[in-house]
Short mmCIF file of C-alpha atoms in Angstrom, two decimals:
data_model
loop_
_atom_site.label_atom_id
_atom_site.label_comp_id
_atom_site.label_asym_id
_atom_site.label_seq_id
_atom_site.Cartn_x
_atom_site.Cartn_y
_atom_site.Cartn_z
CA MET A 1 5.24 -29.66 -50.30
CA LYS A 2 4.71 -33.29 -51.99
CA ARG A 3 7.12 -35.06 -49.82
CA PHE A 4 4.57 -34.02 -46.77
CA THR A 5 1.45 -35.79 -48.28
CA PRO A 6 1.65 -38.33 -46.76
CA PHE A 7 1.96 -36.88 -43.25
CA LEU A 8 -0.80 -34.34 -43.97
CA LYS A 9 -3.13 -37.01 -44.93
CA LEU A 10 -2.52 -38.69 -41.77
CA LYS A 11 -3.03 -35.44 -39.65
CA SER A 12 -6.35 -35.10 -41.06
CA ALA A 13 -7.50 -38.75 -40.15
CA PHE A 14 -6.19 -37.78 -36.87
CA ILE A 15 -8.31 -34.87 -36.99
CA VAL A 16 -11.64 -36.79 -38.17
CA VAL A 17 -10.88 -39.17 -34.86
CA VAL A 18 -10.90 -35.83 -32.70
CA ILE A 19 -13.85 -34.98 -34.24
CA SER A 20 -15.75 -38.40 -33.84
CA LEU A 21 -14.91 -39.34 -29.85
CA THR A 22 -16.59 -35.58 -29.78
CA HIS A 23 -19.58 -36.47 -31.23
CA PHE A 24 -19.64 -40.00 -30.14
CA THR A 25 -18.60 -39.67 -26.17
CA ALA A 26 -21.81 -37.36 -26.67
CA ASN A 27 -23.51 -40.12 -27.81
CA ALA A 28 -22.41 -42.27 -25.66
CA GLN A 29 -24.15 -40.21 -22.53
CA GLU A 30 -27.31 -39.67 -24.75
CA GLU A 31 -27.99 -43.45 -25.23
CA LYS A 32 -27.44 -44.56 -21.51
CA ALA A 33 -25.92 -47.99 -23.03
CA GLY A 34 -26.34 -50.40 -20.05
CA ALA A 35 -24.86 -52.53 -18.58
CA SER A 36 -22.93 -54.20 -21.19
CA ALA A 37 -21.59 -50.69 -22.59
CA GLN A 38 -19.81 -50.90 -19.16
CA GLU A 39 -18.61 -54.18 -19.34
CA LEU A 40 -17.21 -53.85 -22.83
CA ALA A 41 -15.59 -50.76 -21.42
CA ASP A 42 -14.05 -52.84 -18.56
CA LYS A 43 -12.96 -55.34 -20.71
CA LEU A 44 -11.19 -53.02 -22.81
CA ALA A 45 -9.57 -51.38 -19.80
CA ASN A 46 -7.80 -54.89 -19.38
CA PRO A 47 -4.82 -55.69 -22.02
CA VAL A 48 -5.67 -59.46 -20.78
CA ALA A 49 -9.66 -59.53 -21.11
CA SER A 50 -10.68 -62.34 -23.75
CA LEU A 51 -11.89 -59.78 -25.81
CA ILE A 52 -10.89 -59.39 -29.62
CA SER A 53 -10.10 -55.83 -30.68
CA VAL A 54 -8.40 -54.03 -33.29
CA PRO A 55 -7.19 -50.39 -31.86
CA LEU A 56 -5.67 -48.17 -34.57
CA GLN A 57 -3.42 -45.61 -31.97
CA ASN A 58 -3.33 -42.54 -33.28
CA ASN A 59 -0.01 -40.19 -31.81
CA LEU A 60 0.64 -36.89 -33.33
CA ASN A 61 3.50 -34.75 -31.10
CA TYR A 62 5.41 -31.49 -31.98
CA GLY A 63 8.68 -29.71 -30.55
CA ILE A 64 10.79 -32.47 -31.34
CA GLY A 65 15.07 -32.07 -30.58
CA PRO A 66 16.83 -29.53 -31.87
CA TYR A 67 15.25 -29.18 -35.22
CA ASN A 68 11.76 -28.42 -33.62
CA GLY A 69 10.18 -31.95 -35.41
CA SER A 70 6.80 -33.55 -35.83
CA LYS A 71 6.02 -36.57 -35.38
CA TYR A 72 3.07 -38.71 -36.05
CA THR A 73 2.68 -42.57 -35.47
CA VAL A 74 -0.70 -44.79 -36.63
CA ASN A 75 -0.23 -47.48 -34.20
CA VAL A 76 -1.91 -50.62 -35.45
CA GLN A 77 -2.51 -52.94 -32.22
CA PRO A 78 -4.88 -55.58 -32.85
CA VAL A 79 -5.42 -57.90 -29.72
CA ILE A 80 -6.51 -61.65 -30.01
CA PRO A 81 -7.06 -64.04 -27.30
CA PHE A 82 -6.57 -68.24 -27.26
CA LYS A 83 -8.57 -70.47 -24.93
CA LEU A 84 -6.00 -72.76 -23.82
CA SER A 85 -8.03 -74.21 -21.04
CA ASP A 86 -10.52 -73.12 -18.80
CA ASN A 87 -8.90 -71.93 -16.27
CA LEU A 88 -5.96 -70.21 -18.93
CA ASN A 89 -5.93 -67.98 -21.58
CA LEU A 90 -3.16 -66.92 -24.11
CA ILE A 91 -3.60 -63.11 -24.68
CA THR A 92 -1.83 -61.48 -27.67
CA ARG A 93 -0.89 -57.94 -28.98
CA TYR A 94 0.66 -56.93 -31.55
CA ILE A 95 1.68 -53.30 -32.58
CA VAL A 96 2.46 -52.62 -35.87
CA PRO A 97 3.48 -48.51 -36.01
CA ILE A 98 3.46 -46.36 -38.98
CA VAL A 99 5.48 -43.37 -39.21
CA ASP A 100 5.79 -39.54 -40.28
CA GLN A 101 7.90 -37.71 -39.43
CA ARG A 102 9.83 -34.60 -40.47
CA ASP A 103 13.16 -32.32 -38.94
CA ILE A 104 13.72 -35.11 -36.76
CA THR A 105 17.24 -36.65 -37.93
CA GLY A 106 18.20 -33.37 -38.94
CA GLU A 107 16.98 -29.85 -41.34
CA ASN A 108 14.32 -30.50 -44.11
CA THR A 109 14.37 -34.13 -43.35
CA HIS A 110 11.52 -36.47 -44.19
CA GLN A 111 10.72 -40.27 -43.29
CA PHE A 112 7.74 -42.16 -44.13
CA GLY A 113 6.39 -45.90 -43.56
CA LEU A 114 6.95 -49.20 -41.12
CA SER A 115 8.78 -48.81 -37.63
CA ASP A 116 9.72 -51.81 -36.11
CA ALA A 117 6.62 -53.85 -34.44
CA THR A 118 6.47 -55.64 -31.37
CA VAL A 119 4.51 -58.37 -29.76
CA THR A 120 3.36 -59.50 -26.70
CA ALA A 121 2.15 -63.33 -25.60
CA PHE A 122 0.47 -62.41 -21.91
CA PHE A 123 -0.42 -66.68 -19.97
CA ALA A 124 -3.34 -65.21 -17.99
CA PRO A 125 -5.50 -67.28 -15.46
CA LYS A 126 -9.24 -66.42 -14.66
CA SER A 127 -9.19 -64.49 -11.75
CA GLU A 128 -11.51 -62.21 -9.90
CA LYS A 129 -9.64 -60.76 -7.37
CA ILE A 130 -6.12 -60.09 -8.83
CA ILE A 131 -5.58 -60.00 -12.69
CA TRP A 132 -2.38 -61.32 -13.91
CA GLY A 133 -1.08 -62.30 -16.81
CA VAL A 134 2.85 -63.36 -17.99
CA GLY A 135 4.95 -64.02 -21.40
CA PRO A 136 7.04 -62.68 -24.00
CA ALA A 137 7.50 -59.65 -25.46
CA PHE A 138 9.18 -59.59 -29.14
CA LEU A 139 10.78 -56.61 -30.74
CA VAL A 140 10.60 -57.59 -35.05
CA PRO A 141 12.44 -55.65 -37.34
CA THR A 142 9.78 -54.66 -39.88
CA ALA A 143 11.36 -50.99 -40.55
CA THR A 144 11.23 -49.59 -43.61
CA ASP A 145 13.86 -46.64 -42.97
CA LYS A 146 16.74 -46.92 -41.22
CA PHE A 147 15.85 -43.94 -38.92
CA LEU A 148 12.71 -45.62 -38.14
CA GLY A 149 14.18 -48.75 -36.69
CA THR A 150 16.70 -50.27 -34.89
CA GLU A 151 17.62 -53.00 -36.93
CA LYS A 152 17.76 -55.44 -34.26
CA PHE A 153 15.51 -58.94 -33.18
CA GLY A 154 14.43 -58.94 -29.70
CA ILE A 155 13.24 -61.05 -27.68
CA GLY A 156 12.24 -60.66 -23.08
CA PRO A 157 9.58 -60.90 -20.30
CA SER A 158 6.25 -59.08 -19.93
CA LEU A 159 3.93 -58.76 -16.90
CA LEU A 160 1.17 -57.05 -16.09
CA ILE A 161 -0.40 -57.19 -12.48
CA MET A 162 -4.66 -55.17 -12.60
CA HIS A 163 -7.14 -55.14 -9.99
CA GLN A 164 -11.35 -54.10 -11.85
CA GLY A 165 -14.48 -53.63 -9.26
CA LYS A 166 -17.29 -50.84 -9.56
CA GLY A 167 -15.64 -49.61 -12.90
CA LEU A 168 -12.20 -48.82 -11.73
CA SER A 169 -9.32 -50.37 -13.08
CA VAL A 170 -6.18 -49.97 -11.55
CA GLY A 171 -2.47 -51.81 -13.06
CA PHE A 172 0.51 -51.85 -14.64
CA LEU A 173 2.46 -53.40 -17.07
CA ALA A 174 5.73 -53.31 -18.51
CA ASN A 175 8.27 -55.43 -20.76
CA GLN A 176 11.94 -55.76 -20.59
CA ILE A 177 13.43 -55.98 -24.36
CA TRP A 178 17.08 -57.48 -25.25
CA SER A 179 18.54 -57.62 -28.92
CA VAL A 180 19.66 -60.73 -29.65
CA ALA A 181 20.51 -60.30 -33.09
CA GLY A 182 20.36 -57.73 -36.21
CA ASN A 183 22.66 -55.36 -37.39
CA GLU A 184 26.14 -55.56 -35.88
CA ASP A 185 26.98 -52.11 -36.79
CA ARG A 186 23.11 -50.72 -35.74
CA ALA A 187 23.53 -50.15 -31.39
CA ASP A 188 22.38 -53.05 -28.96
CA PHE A 189 18.83 -52.61 -27.82
CA ASN A 190 18.14 -52.61 -23.96
CA GLU A 191 15.08 -50.93 -23.41
CA PHE A 192 12.50 -51.04 -20.52
CA TYR A 193 9.11 -49.73 -20.47
CA ILE A 194 6.38 -49.74 -17.98
CA GLN A 195 2.96 -48.60 -17.68
CA ALA A 196 0.93 -47.48 -14.95
CA PHE A 197 -3.10 -47.09 -15.16
CA LEU A 198 -6.10 -45.87 -13.61
CA SER A 199 -9.50 -45.38 -15.46
CA HIS A 200 -13.58 -45.81 -13.93
CA SER A 201 -16.05 -46.30 -16.12
CA PHE A 202 -19.96 -45.25 -16.47
CA LYS A 203 -22.84 -47.19 -17.37
CA SER A 204 -23.06 -45.72 -20.46
CA GLY A 205 -19.84 -46.57 -21.38
CA ALA A 206 -17.92 -43.34 -21.17
CA SER A 207 -14.77 -43.74 -19.57
CA LEU A 208 -12.41 -41.51 -17.37
CA GLY A 209 -9.10 -42.38 -16.81
CA ALA A 210 -5.30 -41.72 -16.77
CA ASN A 211 -2.29 -43.62 -16.96
CA VAL A 212 2.60 -43.09 -16.28
CA GLU A 213 4.76 -44.02 -19.44
CA VAL A 214 7.74 -44.76 -18.42
CA THR A 215 10.96 -46.25 -21.09
CA GLN A 216 14.15 -46.25 -20.36
CA ASN A 217 16.96 -47.10 -22.87
CA TRP A 218 19.28 -48.35 -20.32
CA GLU A 219 21.71 -47.92 -23.69
CA GLY A 220 21.74 -44.83 -24.46
CA LYS A 221 21.23 -43.99 -20.38
CA THR A 222 18.00 -41.68 -21.19
CA THR A 223 14.44 -42.18 -19.57
CA MET A 224 11.58 -40.78 -20.88
CA ILE A 225 7.92 -39.68 -19.01
CA SER A 226 4.26 -38.86 -20.12
CA PHE A 227 1.70 -38.69 -18.23
CA ASN A 228 -1.73 -38.72 -20.35
CA PRO A 229 -5.21 -38.23 -19.20
CA SER A 230 -7.97 -39.27 -21.30
CA ILE A 231 -11.86 -39.40 -21.57
CA GLY A 232 -13.60 -42.79 -23.97
CA ALA A 233 -16.42 -44.09 -25.11
CA VAL A 234 -17.57 -47.60 -26.22
CA THR A 235 -20.71 -46.43 -29.30
CA LYS A 236 -21.45 -47.88 -32.34
CA LEU A 237 -20.77 -47.14 -35.78
CA GLY A 238 -23.65 -48.76 -37.44
CA SER A 239 -23.56 -52.67 -36.59
CA GLN A 240 -19.68 -52.64 -35.17
CA VAL A 241 -19.10 -52.08 -31.79
CA VAL A 242 -16.32 -49.01 -31.46
CA GLN A 243 -14.45 -47.56 -28.33
CA PHE A 244 -13.00 -43.95 -28.82
CA ALA A 245 -10.32 -42.60 -26.53
CA LEU A 246 -8.45 -39.08 -26.60
CA MET A 247 -5.79 -38.31 -24.34
CA PRO A 248 -3.30 -35.05 -23.94
CA LEU A 249 0.48 -36.86 -23.86
CA ILE A 250 2.03 -34.68 -21.18
CA PRO A 251 5.88 -34.84 -21.76
CA ILE A 252 7.10 -35.29 -18.13
CA ASP A 253 10.77 -36.02 -18.58
CA GLY A 254 13.63 -37.32 -22.11
CA PRO A 255 16.09 -36.29 -23.67
CA SER A 256 16.17 -33.31 -25.38
CA GLU A 257 17.64 -34.65 -28.41
CA SER A 258 13.90 -36.83 -28.35
CA LYS A 259 10.89 -35.40 -25.89
CA PRO A 260 8.26 -33.73 -27.84
CA ASP A 261 6.68 -29.88 -26.88
CA TRP A 262 3.26 -31.42 -26.74
CA GLY A 263 1.21 -34.41 -27.78
CA LEU A 264 -1.65 -35.87 -28.30
CA ARG A 265 -3.12 -39.32 -29.19
CA ALA A 266 -6.55 -40.34 -30.64
CA VAL A 267 -7.77 -44.37 -30.61
CA LEU A 268 -10.18 -45.33 -32.63
CA ALA A 269 -11.31 -49.26 -31.39
CA PHE A 270 -13.08 -51.81 -33.16
CA VAL A 271 -14.25 -54.34 -30.78
CA PHE A 272 -15.97 -57.93 -31.62
CA PRO A 273 -17.91 -58.48 -28.06
CA GLY A 274 -18.89 -61.78 -29.94
CA SER A 275 -16.25 -63.51 -30.45
#
C-alpha cells in the first residue's frame, strides 16, 4: 500500500477541487459579480489574452489498457504575457505534468514523477474581430522516469485562431512537434495536437463550454480523440481571484493500449487581473 500513497494524496486533492468547484460555482451565480467577472472569464477562455494566470489542471483517468490502469496527472500551466509593442504581445504558456500512474506499463506496476514539459510562445497582434497567434512550441525532456517521458527534445509550430463576442468564445489551437535531439535508442517524437473549443460566459462569471481534443501520433500511427463538456466559475478565495472548471473527459477514439474508459478533469486557476 505504501507505493500508492502519492496516488491517493493526489486523488484527495482532486476531490477537494471538485467539491470547491461546486461550492464556488453556486457562489458565483449568487454574487452577481458583474461585467468584470465576465470579462475575466472571457480572457481566461482566450489562450493569448494578456493576463497572468497559473492553472492547475487535474486529470483523472481509469480503465487504461489491458491491465485496466489508472492515471492521475496534475498539469501546472502558468501563462505569462510580455508586451513587445503597443500592437504585439508575446504570450508564453508552460505545461509541466506531474504524473502518478499504476497498472499502465504492466500488472502491479507504479510510476510517479515529472513527465515531459511543453513550452509554447505565441506572438499575438492586437485584434478586435479575429484573434490569432503564432509561434514555436517546444518539447522539453523533464521526465524523471523513462516510462513517463520520451527522452527527446522537440520543436515545431503552434497556431491559435479564435473569435470572441457577447460572451461567446470559439476557436482552435494546434501544434506539430518533431523530435530533433535526445536518446537515439528511444522512438522519435512526431505528434500533432489540435483543440477546438467553444464557451459562453455569464455576467456572474460562470461559464459553460466544450472542447474536442485530437492527438495524432504520426510515428505510432495512432489517433486519440476526446470530447470534454465543461462548467466553470470565476470567483475569489479571500482577495485572490480564481477560476474553477470541471469537465468529464469522454473518450471517442484511441489505441486500446492507452485509451481510458472514462476520465474527469478539474481545474483551479489563480488569476492576476491587475498584472
